[in-house]
Coordinates of N, CA and C and ligand atoms in Angstrom, one line a residue:
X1 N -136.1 175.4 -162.9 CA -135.1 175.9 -161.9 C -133.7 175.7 -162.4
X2 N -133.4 174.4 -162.8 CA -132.1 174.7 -163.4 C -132.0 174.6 -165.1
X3 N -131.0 174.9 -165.5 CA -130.5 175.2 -166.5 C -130.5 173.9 -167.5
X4 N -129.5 173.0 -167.0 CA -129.4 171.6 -167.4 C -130.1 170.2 -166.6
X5 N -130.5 169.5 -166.7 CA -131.0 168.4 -165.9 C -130.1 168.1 -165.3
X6 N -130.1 167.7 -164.5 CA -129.3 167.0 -163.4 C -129.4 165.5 -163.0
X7 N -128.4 164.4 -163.2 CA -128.4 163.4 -163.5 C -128.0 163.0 -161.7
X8 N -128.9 161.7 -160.8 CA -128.1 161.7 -159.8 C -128.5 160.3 -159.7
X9 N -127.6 159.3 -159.9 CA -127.4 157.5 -160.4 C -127.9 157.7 -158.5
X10 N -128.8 156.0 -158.2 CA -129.0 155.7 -157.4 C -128.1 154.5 -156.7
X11 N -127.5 155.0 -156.0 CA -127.0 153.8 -156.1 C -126.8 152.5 -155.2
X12 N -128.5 152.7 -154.8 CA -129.5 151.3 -154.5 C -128.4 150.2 -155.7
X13 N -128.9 150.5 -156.9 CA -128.3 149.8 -158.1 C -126.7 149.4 -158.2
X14 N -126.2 149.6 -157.5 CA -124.9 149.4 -157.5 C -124.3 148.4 -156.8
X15 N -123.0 147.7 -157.2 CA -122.6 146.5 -157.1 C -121.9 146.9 -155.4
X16 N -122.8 146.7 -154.4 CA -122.0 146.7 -153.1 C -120.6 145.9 -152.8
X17 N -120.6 145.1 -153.4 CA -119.1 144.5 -152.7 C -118.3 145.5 -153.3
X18 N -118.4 146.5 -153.8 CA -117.3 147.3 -154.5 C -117.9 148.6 -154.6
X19 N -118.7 149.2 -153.7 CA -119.6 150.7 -153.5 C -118.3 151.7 -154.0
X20 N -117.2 151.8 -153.4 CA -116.2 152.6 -153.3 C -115.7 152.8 -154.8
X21 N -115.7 151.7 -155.0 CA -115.5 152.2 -156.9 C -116.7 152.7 -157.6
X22 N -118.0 151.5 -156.9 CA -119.3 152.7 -158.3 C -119.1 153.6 -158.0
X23 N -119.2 154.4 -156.6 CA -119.1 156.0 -156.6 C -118.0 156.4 -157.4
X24 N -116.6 155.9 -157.1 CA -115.8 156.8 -158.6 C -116.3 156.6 -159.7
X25 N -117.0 155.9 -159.4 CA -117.2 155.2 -161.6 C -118.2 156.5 -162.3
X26 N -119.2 156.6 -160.9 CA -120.5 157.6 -161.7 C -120.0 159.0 -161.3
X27 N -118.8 159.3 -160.6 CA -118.2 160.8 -160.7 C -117.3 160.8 -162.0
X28 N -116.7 159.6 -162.4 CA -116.2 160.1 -163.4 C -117.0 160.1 -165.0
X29 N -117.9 159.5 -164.9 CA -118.7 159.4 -165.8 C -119.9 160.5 -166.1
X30 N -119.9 161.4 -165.2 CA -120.2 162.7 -165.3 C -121.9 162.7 -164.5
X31 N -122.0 162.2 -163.4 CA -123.0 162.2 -162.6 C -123.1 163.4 -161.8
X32 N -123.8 164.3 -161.8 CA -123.9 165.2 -161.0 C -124.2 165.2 -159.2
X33 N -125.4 164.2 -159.1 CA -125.1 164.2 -157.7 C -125.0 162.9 -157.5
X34 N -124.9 162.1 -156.6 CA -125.1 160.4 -155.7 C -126.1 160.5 -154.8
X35 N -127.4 159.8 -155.6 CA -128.6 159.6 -155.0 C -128.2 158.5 -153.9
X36 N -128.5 158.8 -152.4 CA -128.4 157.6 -151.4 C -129.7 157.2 -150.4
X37 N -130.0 156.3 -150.9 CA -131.7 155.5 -150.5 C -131.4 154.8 -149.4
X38 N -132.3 155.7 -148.3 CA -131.9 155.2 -147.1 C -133.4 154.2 -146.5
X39 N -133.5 153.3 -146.4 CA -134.6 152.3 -146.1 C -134.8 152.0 -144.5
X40 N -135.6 152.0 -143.8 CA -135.6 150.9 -142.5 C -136.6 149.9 -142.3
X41 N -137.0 149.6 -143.5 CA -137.9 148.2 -142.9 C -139.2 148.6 -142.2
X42 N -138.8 149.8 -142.0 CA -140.7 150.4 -141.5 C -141.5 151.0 -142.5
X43 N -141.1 152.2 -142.8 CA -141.7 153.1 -144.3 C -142.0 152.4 -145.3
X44 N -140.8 151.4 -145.4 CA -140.6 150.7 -146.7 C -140.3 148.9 -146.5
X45 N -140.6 148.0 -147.2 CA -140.5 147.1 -146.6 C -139.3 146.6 -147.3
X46 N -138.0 147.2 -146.6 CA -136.7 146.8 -147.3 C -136.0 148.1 -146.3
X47 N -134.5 147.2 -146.6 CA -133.5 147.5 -145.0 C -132.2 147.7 -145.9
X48 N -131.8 149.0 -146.0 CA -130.8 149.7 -147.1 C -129.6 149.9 -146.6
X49 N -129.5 151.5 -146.5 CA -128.1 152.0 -145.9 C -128.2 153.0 -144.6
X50 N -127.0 153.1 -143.9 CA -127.1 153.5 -142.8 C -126.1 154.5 -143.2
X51 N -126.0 155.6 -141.8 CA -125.0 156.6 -142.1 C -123.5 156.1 -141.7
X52 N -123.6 154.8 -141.2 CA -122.1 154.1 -141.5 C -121.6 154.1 -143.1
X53 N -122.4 153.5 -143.2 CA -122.2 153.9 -145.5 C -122.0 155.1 -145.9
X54 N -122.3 155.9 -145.4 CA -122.6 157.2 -145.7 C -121.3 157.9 -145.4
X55 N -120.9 157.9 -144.3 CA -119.4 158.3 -144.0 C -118.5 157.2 -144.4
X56 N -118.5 155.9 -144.9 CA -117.4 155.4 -145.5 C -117.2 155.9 -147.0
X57 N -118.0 156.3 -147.9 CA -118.0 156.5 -149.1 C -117.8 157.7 -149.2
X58 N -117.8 158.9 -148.2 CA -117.9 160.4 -147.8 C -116.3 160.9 -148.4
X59 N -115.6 160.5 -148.1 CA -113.9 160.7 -148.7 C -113.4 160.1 -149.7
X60 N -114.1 159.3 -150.6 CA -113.5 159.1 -152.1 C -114.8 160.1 -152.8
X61 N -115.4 160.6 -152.6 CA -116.2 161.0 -153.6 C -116.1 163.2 -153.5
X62 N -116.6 163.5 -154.5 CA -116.6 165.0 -154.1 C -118.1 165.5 -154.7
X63 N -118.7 164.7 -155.2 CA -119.9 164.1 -155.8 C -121.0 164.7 -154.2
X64 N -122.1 165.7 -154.8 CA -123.2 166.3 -154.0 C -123.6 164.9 -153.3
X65 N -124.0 164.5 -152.2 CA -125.2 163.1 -151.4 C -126.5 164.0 -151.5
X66 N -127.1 163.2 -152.5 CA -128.4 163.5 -152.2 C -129.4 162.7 -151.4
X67 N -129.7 162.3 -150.2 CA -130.0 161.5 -149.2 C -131.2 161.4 -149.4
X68 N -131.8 160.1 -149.9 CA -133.5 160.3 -149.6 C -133.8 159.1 -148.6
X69 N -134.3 159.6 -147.2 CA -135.0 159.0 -146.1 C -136.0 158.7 -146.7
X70 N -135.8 157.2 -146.8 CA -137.4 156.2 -146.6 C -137.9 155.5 -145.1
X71 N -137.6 156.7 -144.4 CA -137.6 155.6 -142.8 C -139.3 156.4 -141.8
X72 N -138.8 156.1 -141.1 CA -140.3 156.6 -140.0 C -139.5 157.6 -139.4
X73 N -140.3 158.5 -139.2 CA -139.8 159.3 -137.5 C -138.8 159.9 -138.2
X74 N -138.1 160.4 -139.4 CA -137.0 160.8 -139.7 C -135.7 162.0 -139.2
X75 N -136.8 162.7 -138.1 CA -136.2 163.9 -137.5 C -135.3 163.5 -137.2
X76 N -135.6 162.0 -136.2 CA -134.6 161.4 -135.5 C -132.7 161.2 -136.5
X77 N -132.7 161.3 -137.4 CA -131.8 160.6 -137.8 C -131.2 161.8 -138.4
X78 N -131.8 162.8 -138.6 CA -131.1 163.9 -139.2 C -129.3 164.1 -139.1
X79 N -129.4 164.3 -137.7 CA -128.2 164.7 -137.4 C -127.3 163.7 -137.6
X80 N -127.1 162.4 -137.8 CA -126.5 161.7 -138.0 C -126.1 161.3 -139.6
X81 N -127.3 161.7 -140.4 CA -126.3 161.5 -141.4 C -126.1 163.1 -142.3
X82 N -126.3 164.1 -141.5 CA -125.2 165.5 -141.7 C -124.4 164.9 -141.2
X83 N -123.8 164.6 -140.1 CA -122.6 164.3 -139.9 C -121.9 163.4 -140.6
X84 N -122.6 162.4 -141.0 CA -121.5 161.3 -141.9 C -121.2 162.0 -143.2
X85 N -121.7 163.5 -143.8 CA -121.2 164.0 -144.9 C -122.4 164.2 -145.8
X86 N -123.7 163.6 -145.6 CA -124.6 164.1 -146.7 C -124.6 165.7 -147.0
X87 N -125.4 166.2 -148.2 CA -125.3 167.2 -148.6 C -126.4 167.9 -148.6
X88 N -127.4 166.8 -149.2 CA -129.1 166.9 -149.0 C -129.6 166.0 -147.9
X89 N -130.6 166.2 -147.6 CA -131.7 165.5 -146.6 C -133.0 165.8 -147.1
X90 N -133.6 164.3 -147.8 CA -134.5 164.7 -148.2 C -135.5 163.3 -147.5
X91 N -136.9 163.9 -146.3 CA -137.8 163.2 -145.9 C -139.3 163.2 -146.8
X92 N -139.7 162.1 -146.0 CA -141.4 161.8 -146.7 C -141.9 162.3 -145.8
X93 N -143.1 163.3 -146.1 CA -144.4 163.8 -145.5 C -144.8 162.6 -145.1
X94 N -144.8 161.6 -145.6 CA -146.0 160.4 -144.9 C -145.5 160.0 -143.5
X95 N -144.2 160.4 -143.4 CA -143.4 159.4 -142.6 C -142.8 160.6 -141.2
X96 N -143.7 161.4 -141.2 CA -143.4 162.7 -140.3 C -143.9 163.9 -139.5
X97 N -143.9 163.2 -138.4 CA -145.5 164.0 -137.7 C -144.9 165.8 -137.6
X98 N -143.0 165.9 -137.6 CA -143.4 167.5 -137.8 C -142.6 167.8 -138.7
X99 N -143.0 167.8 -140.0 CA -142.0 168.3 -141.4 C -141.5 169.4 -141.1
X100 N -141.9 170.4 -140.1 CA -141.1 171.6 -140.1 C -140.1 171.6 -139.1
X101 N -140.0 170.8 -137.9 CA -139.0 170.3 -137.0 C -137.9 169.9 -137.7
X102 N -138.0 168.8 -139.0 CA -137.4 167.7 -139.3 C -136.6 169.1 -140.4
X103 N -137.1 170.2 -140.6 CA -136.7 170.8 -141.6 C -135.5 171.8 -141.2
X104 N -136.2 172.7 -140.1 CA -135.6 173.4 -139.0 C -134.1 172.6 -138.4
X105 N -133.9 170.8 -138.4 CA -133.2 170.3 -138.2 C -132.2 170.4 -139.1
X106 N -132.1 170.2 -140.5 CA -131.6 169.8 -141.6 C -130.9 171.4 -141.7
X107 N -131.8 172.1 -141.7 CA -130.6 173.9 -142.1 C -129.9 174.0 -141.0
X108 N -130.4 173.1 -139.5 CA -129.5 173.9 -138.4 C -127.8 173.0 -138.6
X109 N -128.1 172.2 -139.6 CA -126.8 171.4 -139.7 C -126.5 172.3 -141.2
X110 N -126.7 173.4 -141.6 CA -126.2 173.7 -142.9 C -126.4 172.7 -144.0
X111 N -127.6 172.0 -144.3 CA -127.6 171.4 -145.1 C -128.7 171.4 -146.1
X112 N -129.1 170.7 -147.3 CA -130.1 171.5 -148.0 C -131.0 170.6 -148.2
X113 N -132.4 170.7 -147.7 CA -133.6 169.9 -147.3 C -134.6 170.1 -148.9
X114 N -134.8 168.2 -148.5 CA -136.3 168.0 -149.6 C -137.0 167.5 -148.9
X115 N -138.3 167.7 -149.4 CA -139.4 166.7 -149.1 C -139.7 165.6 -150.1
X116 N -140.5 164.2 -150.1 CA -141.0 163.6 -150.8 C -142.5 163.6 -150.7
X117 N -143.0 163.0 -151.8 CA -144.3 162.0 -152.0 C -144.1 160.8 -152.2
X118 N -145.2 159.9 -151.8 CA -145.4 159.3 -152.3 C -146.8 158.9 -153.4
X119 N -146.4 157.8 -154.5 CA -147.1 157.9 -155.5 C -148.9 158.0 -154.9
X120 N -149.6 157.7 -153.9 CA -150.6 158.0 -153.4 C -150.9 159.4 -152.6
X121 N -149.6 160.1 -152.6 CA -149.9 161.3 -151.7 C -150.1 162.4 -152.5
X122 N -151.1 163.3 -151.8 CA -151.8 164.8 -152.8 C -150.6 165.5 -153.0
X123 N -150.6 166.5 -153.5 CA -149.3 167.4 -153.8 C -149.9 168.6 -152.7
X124 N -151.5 168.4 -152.7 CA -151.8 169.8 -151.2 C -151.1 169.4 -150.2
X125 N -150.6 167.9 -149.8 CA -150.1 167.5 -148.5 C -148.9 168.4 -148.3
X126 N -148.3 168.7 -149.7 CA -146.8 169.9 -149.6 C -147.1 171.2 -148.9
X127 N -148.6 171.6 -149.3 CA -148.2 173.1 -149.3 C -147.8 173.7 -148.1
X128 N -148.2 173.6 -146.6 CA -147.5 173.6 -145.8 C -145.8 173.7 -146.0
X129 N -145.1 173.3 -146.6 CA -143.6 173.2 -146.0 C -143.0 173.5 -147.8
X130 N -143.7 174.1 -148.8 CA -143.0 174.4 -150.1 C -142.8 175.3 -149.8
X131 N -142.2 176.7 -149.2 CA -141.7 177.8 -148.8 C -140.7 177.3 -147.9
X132 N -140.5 176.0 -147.5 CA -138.8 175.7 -146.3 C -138.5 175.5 -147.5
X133 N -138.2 174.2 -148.4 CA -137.6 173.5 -148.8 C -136.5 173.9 -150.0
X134 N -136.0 173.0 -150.5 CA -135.1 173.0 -151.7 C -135.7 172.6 -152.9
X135 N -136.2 171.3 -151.7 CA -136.7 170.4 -153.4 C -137.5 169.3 -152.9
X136 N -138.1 169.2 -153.8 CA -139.8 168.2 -153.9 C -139.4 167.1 -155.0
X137 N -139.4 166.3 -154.3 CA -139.3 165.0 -154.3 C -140.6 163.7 -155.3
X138 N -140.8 163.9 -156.1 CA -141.7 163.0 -156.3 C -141.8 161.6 -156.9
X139 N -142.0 160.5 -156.0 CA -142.2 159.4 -156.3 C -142.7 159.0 -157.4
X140 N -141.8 158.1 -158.3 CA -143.0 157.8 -159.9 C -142.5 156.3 -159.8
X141 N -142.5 155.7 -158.8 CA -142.8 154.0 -158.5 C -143.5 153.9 -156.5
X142 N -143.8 153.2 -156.3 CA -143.8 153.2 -154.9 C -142.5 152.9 -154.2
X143 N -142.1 153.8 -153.4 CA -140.9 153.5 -152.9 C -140.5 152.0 -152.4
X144 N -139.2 151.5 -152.3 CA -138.7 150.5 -151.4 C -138.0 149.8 -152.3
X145 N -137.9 149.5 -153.5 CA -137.1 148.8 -154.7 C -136.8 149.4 -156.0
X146 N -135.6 149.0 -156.2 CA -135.2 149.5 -157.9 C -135.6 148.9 -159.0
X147 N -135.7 149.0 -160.1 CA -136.4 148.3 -161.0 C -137.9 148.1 -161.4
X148 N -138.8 148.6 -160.8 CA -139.6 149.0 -160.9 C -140.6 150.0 -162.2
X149 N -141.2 149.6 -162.6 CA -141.7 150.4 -164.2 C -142.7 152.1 -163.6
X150 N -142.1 153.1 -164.3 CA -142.5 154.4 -164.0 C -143.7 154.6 -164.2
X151 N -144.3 155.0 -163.3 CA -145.5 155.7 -163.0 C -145.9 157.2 -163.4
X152 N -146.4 156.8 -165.2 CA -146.3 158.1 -166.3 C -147.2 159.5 -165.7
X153 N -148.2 159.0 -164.7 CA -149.1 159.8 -164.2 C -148.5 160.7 -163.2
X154 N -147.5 160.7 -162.8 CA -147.1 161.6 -161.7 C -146.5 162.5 -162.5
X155 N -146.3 162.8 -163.4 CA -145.6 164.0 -164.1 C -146.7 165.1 -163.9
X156 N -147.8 164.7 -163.8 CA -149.3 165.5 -163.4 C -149.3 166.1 -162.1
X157 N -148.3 165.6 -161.4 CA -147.7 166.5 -160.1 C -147.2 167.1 -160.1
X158 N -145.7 167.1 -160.7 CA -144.5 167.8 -161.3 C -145.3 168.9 -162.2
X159 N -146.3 168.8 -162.8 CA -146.5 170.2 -163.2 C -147.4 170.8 -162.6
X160 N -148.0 170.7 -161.6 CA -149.1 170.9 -160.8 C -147.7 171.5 -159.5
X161 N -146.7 170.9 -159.5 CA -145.7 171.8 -157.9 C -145.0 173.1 -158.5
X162 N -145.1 172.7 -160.0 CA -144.1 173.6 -160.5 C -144.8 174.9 -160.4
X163 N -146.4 174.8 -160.7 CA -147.1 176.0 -160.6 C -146.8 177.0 -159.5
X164 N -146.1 176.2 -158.6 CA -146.5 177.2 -156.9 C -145.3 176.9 -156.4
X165 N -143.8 176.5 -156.6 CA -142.7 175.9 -155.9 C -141.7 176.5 -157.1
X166 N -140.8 177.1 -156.3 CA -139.7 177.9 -157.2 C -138.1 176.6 -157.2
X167 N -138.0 175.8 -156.3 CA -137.4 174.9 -156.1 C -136.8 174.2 -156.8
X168 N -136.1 173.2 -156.8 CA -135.7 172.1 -157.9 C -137.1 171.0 -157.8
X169 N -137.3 170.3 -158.9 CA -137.9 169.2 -158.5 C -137.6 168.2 -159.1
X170 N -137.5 167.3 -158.5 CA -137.0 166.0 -158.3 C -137.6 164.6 -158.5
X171 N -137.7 163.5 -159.6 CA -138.3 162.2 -159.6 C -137.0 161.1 -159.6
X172 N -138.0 159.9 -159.1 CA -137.6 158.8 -158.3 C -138.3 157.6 -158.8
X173 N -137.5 156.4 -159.7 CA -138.0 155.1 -160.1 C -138.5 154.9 -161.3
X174 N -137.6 154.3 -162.4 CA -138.6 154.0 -163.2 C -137.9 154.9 -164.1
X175 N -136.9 155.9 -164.0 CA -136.3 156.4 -165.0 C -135.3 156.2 -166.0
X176 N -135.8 156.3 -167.1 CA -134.8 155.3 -168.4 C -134.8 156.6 -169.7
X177 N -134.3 156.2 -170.6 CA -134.2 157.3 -171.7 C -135.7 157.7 -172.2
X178 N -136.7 156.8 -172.2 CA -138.1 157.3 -173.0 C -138.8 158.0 -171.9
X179 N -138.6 157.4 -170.5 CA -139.1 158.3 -169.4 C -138.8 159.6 -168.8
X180 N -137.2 159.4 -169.0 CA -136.6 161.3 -168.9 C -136.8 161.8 -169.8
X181 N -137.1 161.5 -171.2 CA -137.6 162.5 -171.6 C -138.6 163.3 -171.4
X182 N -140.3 162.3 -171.3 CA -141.1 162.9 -170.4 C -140.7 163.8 -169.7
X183 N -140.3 163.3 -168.9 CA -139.8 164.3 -167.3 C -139.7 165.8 -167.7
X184 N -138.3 165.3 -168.2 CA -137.5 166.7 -169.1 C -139.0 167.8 -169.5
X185 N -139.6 167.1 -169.6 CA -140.5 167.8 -171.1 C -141.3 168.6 -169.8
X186 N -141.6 167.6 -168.6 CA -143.1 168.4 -167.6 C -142.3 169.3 -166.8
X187 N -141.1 169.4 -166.7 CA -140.5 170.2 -165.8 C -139.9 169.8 -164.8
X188 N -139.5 168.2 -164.9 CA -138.1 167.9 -164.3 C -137.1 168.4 -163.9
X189 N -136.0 169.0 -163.1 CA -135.2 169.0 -162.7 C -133.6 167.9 -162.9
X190 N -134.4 167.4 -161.6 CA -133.8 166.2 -161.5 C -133.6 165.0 -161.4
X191 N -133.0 163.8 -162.5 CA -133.3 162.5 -162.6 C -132.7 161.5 -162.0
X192 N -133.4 160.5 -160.9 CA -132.5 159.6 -159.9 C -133.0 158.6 -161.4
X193 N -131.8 157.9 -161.3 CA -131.9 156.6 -162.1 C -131.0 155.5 -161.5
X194 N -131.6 154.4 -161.0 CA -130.7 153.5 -160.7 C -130.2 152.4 -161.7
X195 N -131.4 151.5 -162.1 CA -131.3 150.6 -163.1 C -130.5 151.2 -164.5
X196 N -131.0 152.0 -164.8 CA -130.6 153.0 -166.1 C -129.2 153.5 -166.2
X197 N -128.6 153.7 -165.2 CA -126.9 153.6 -165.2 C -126.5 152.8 -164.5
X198 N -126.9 151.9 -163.4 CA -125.7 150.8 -162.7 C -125.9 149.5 -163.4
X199 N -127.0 150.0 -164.3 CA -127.7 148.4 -165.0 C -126.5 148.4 -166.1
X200 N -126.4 149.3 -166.7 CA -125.4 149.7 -168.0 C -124.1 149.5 -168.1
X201 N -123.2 149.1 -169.0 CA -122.0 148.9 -169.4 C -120.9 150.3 -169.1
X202 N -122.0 150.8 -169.6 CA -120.9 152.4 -170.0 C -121.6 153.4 -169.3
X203 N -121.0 153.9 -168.2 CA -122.2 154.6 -167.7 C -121.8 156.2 -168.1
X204 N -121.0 156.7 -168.4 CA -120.9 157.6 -168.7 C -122.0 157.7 -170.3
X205 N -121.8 156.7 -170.9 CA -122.7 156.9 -171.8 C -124.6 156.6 -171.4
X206 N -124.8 156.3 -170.4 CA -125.6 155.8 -169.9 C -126.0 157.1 -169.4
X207 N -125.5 158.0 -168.5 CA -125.9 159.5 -168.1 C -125.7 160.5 -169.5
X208 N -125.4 160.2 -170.4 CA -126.0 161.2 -171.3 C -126.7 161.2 -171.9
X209 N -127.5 159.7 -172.4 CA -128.3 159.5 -172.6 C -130.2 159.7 -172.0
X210 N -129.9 160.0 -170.1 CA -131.0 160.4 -170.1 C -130.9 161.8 -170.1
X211 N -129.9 162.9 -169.8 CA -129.8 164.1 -170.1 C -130.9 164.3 -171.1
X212 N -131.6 164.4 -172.3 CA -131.7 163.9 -173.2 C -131.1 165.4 -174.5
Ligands
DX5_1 C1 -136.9 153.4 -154.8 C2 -135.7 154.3 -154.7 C3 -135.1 154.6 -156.0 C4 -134.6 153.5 -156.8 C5 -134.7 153.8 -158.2 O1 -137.5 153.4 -153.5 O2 -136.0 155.5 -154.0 O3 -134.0 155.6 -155.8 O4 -133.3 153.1 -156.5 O5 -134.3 152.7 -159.0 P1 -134.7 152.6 -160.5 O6 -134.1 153.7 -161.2 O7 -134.1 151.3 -160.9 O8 -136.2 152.6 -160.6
ZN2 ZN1 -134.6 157.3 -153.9

């Protein structure tokens, strides 16, 4: 789908007492979008960011939000973090009794909707809702923590959505230079990496590196 990979630092990984700067750091470093991992302690057993964060970081950056809801019930929250400024809205099938409601929400705010998996869910659980979306989402750790070692087998998804989904597609966890290459290679899109650039000295050199 796209041209170049698309690099979008998570920035779960990022030094919170000072959020306001990593986000300048990985715009000027040449990050394409700001992956923001939204947690509630229910989906996931970990308690992240809210769309208070979301609208404080909203005016230093010009950087795409690529928002991935790890919560329950996520319809509910839609509107609230289009408003604090996200760009994307991307929900879990697991976590969503109506993907098409929660979808139908997300365009009526003008904004541009994904779905996820997770590492135990079919890729048939998509086919339903791969004709809304933007972009498919695929888990290659189990969600809820950074640092986590990638899960080589889900690339077997990524080429299995690509057969039937014209979309971007998108992996999550676990991504480092030997693993985006993979990626790169099955038909990756786009690479969230947290550890892999907030772990790093140099991040600018850190995102061109998984470019590969
Ligand atoms: C995990 C999050 C990821 C996480 C990735 O639930 O969705 O975005 O921050 O971190 P790394 O790249 O360190 O695996
Ligand atoms: Zn994520």
């Amino acid at each position: 789908m796209t041209d170049k990979t698309l690099i979008a630092p998570s920035i779960l990984s990022a030094n919170f007492s000072k959020l306001g700067e990593e986000i300048k750091a990985i715009e000027e470093a040449g990050a394409d979008w700001a992956h923001i991992d939204v947690m509630d302690g229910l989906f996931v057993p970990n308690i992240t960011i809210g769309p208070l964060v979301v609208k404080a970081i909203r005016p230093l950056s010009g950087l795409f939000f690529d928002t991935h809801l790890m919560i329950e019930d996520p319809v509910k929250y839609v509107d609230q973090f289009a408003d604090a400024g996200s760009d994307m809205i991307t929900f879990h099938i697991e976590a969503c009794r109506s993907p098409e409601e929660t979808i139908q929400k997300i365009r009526a705010k003008g904004k541009k909707a994904g779905v996820s998996i997770k590492p135990g869910t079919a890729v048939s659980c998509l086919d339903k809702v791969l004709d809304k979306v933007d972009m498919v989402l695929v888990m290659t750790v189990e969600p809820g923590f950074g640092g986590q070692s990638f899960m080589g087998g889900m690339l077997e998804k990524v080429k299995e959505i690509k057969k039937k989904f014209n979309g971007y597609i998108q992996i999550d966890g676990g991504v480092d230079k030997k693993t985006a290459k993979e990626a790169i290679t099955a038909g990756v899109d786009i690479l969230v990496a947290g550890t892999a650039v907030f772990g790093q000295e140099d991040y600018a050199e850190a995102i061109r590196s998984l470019r590969g």
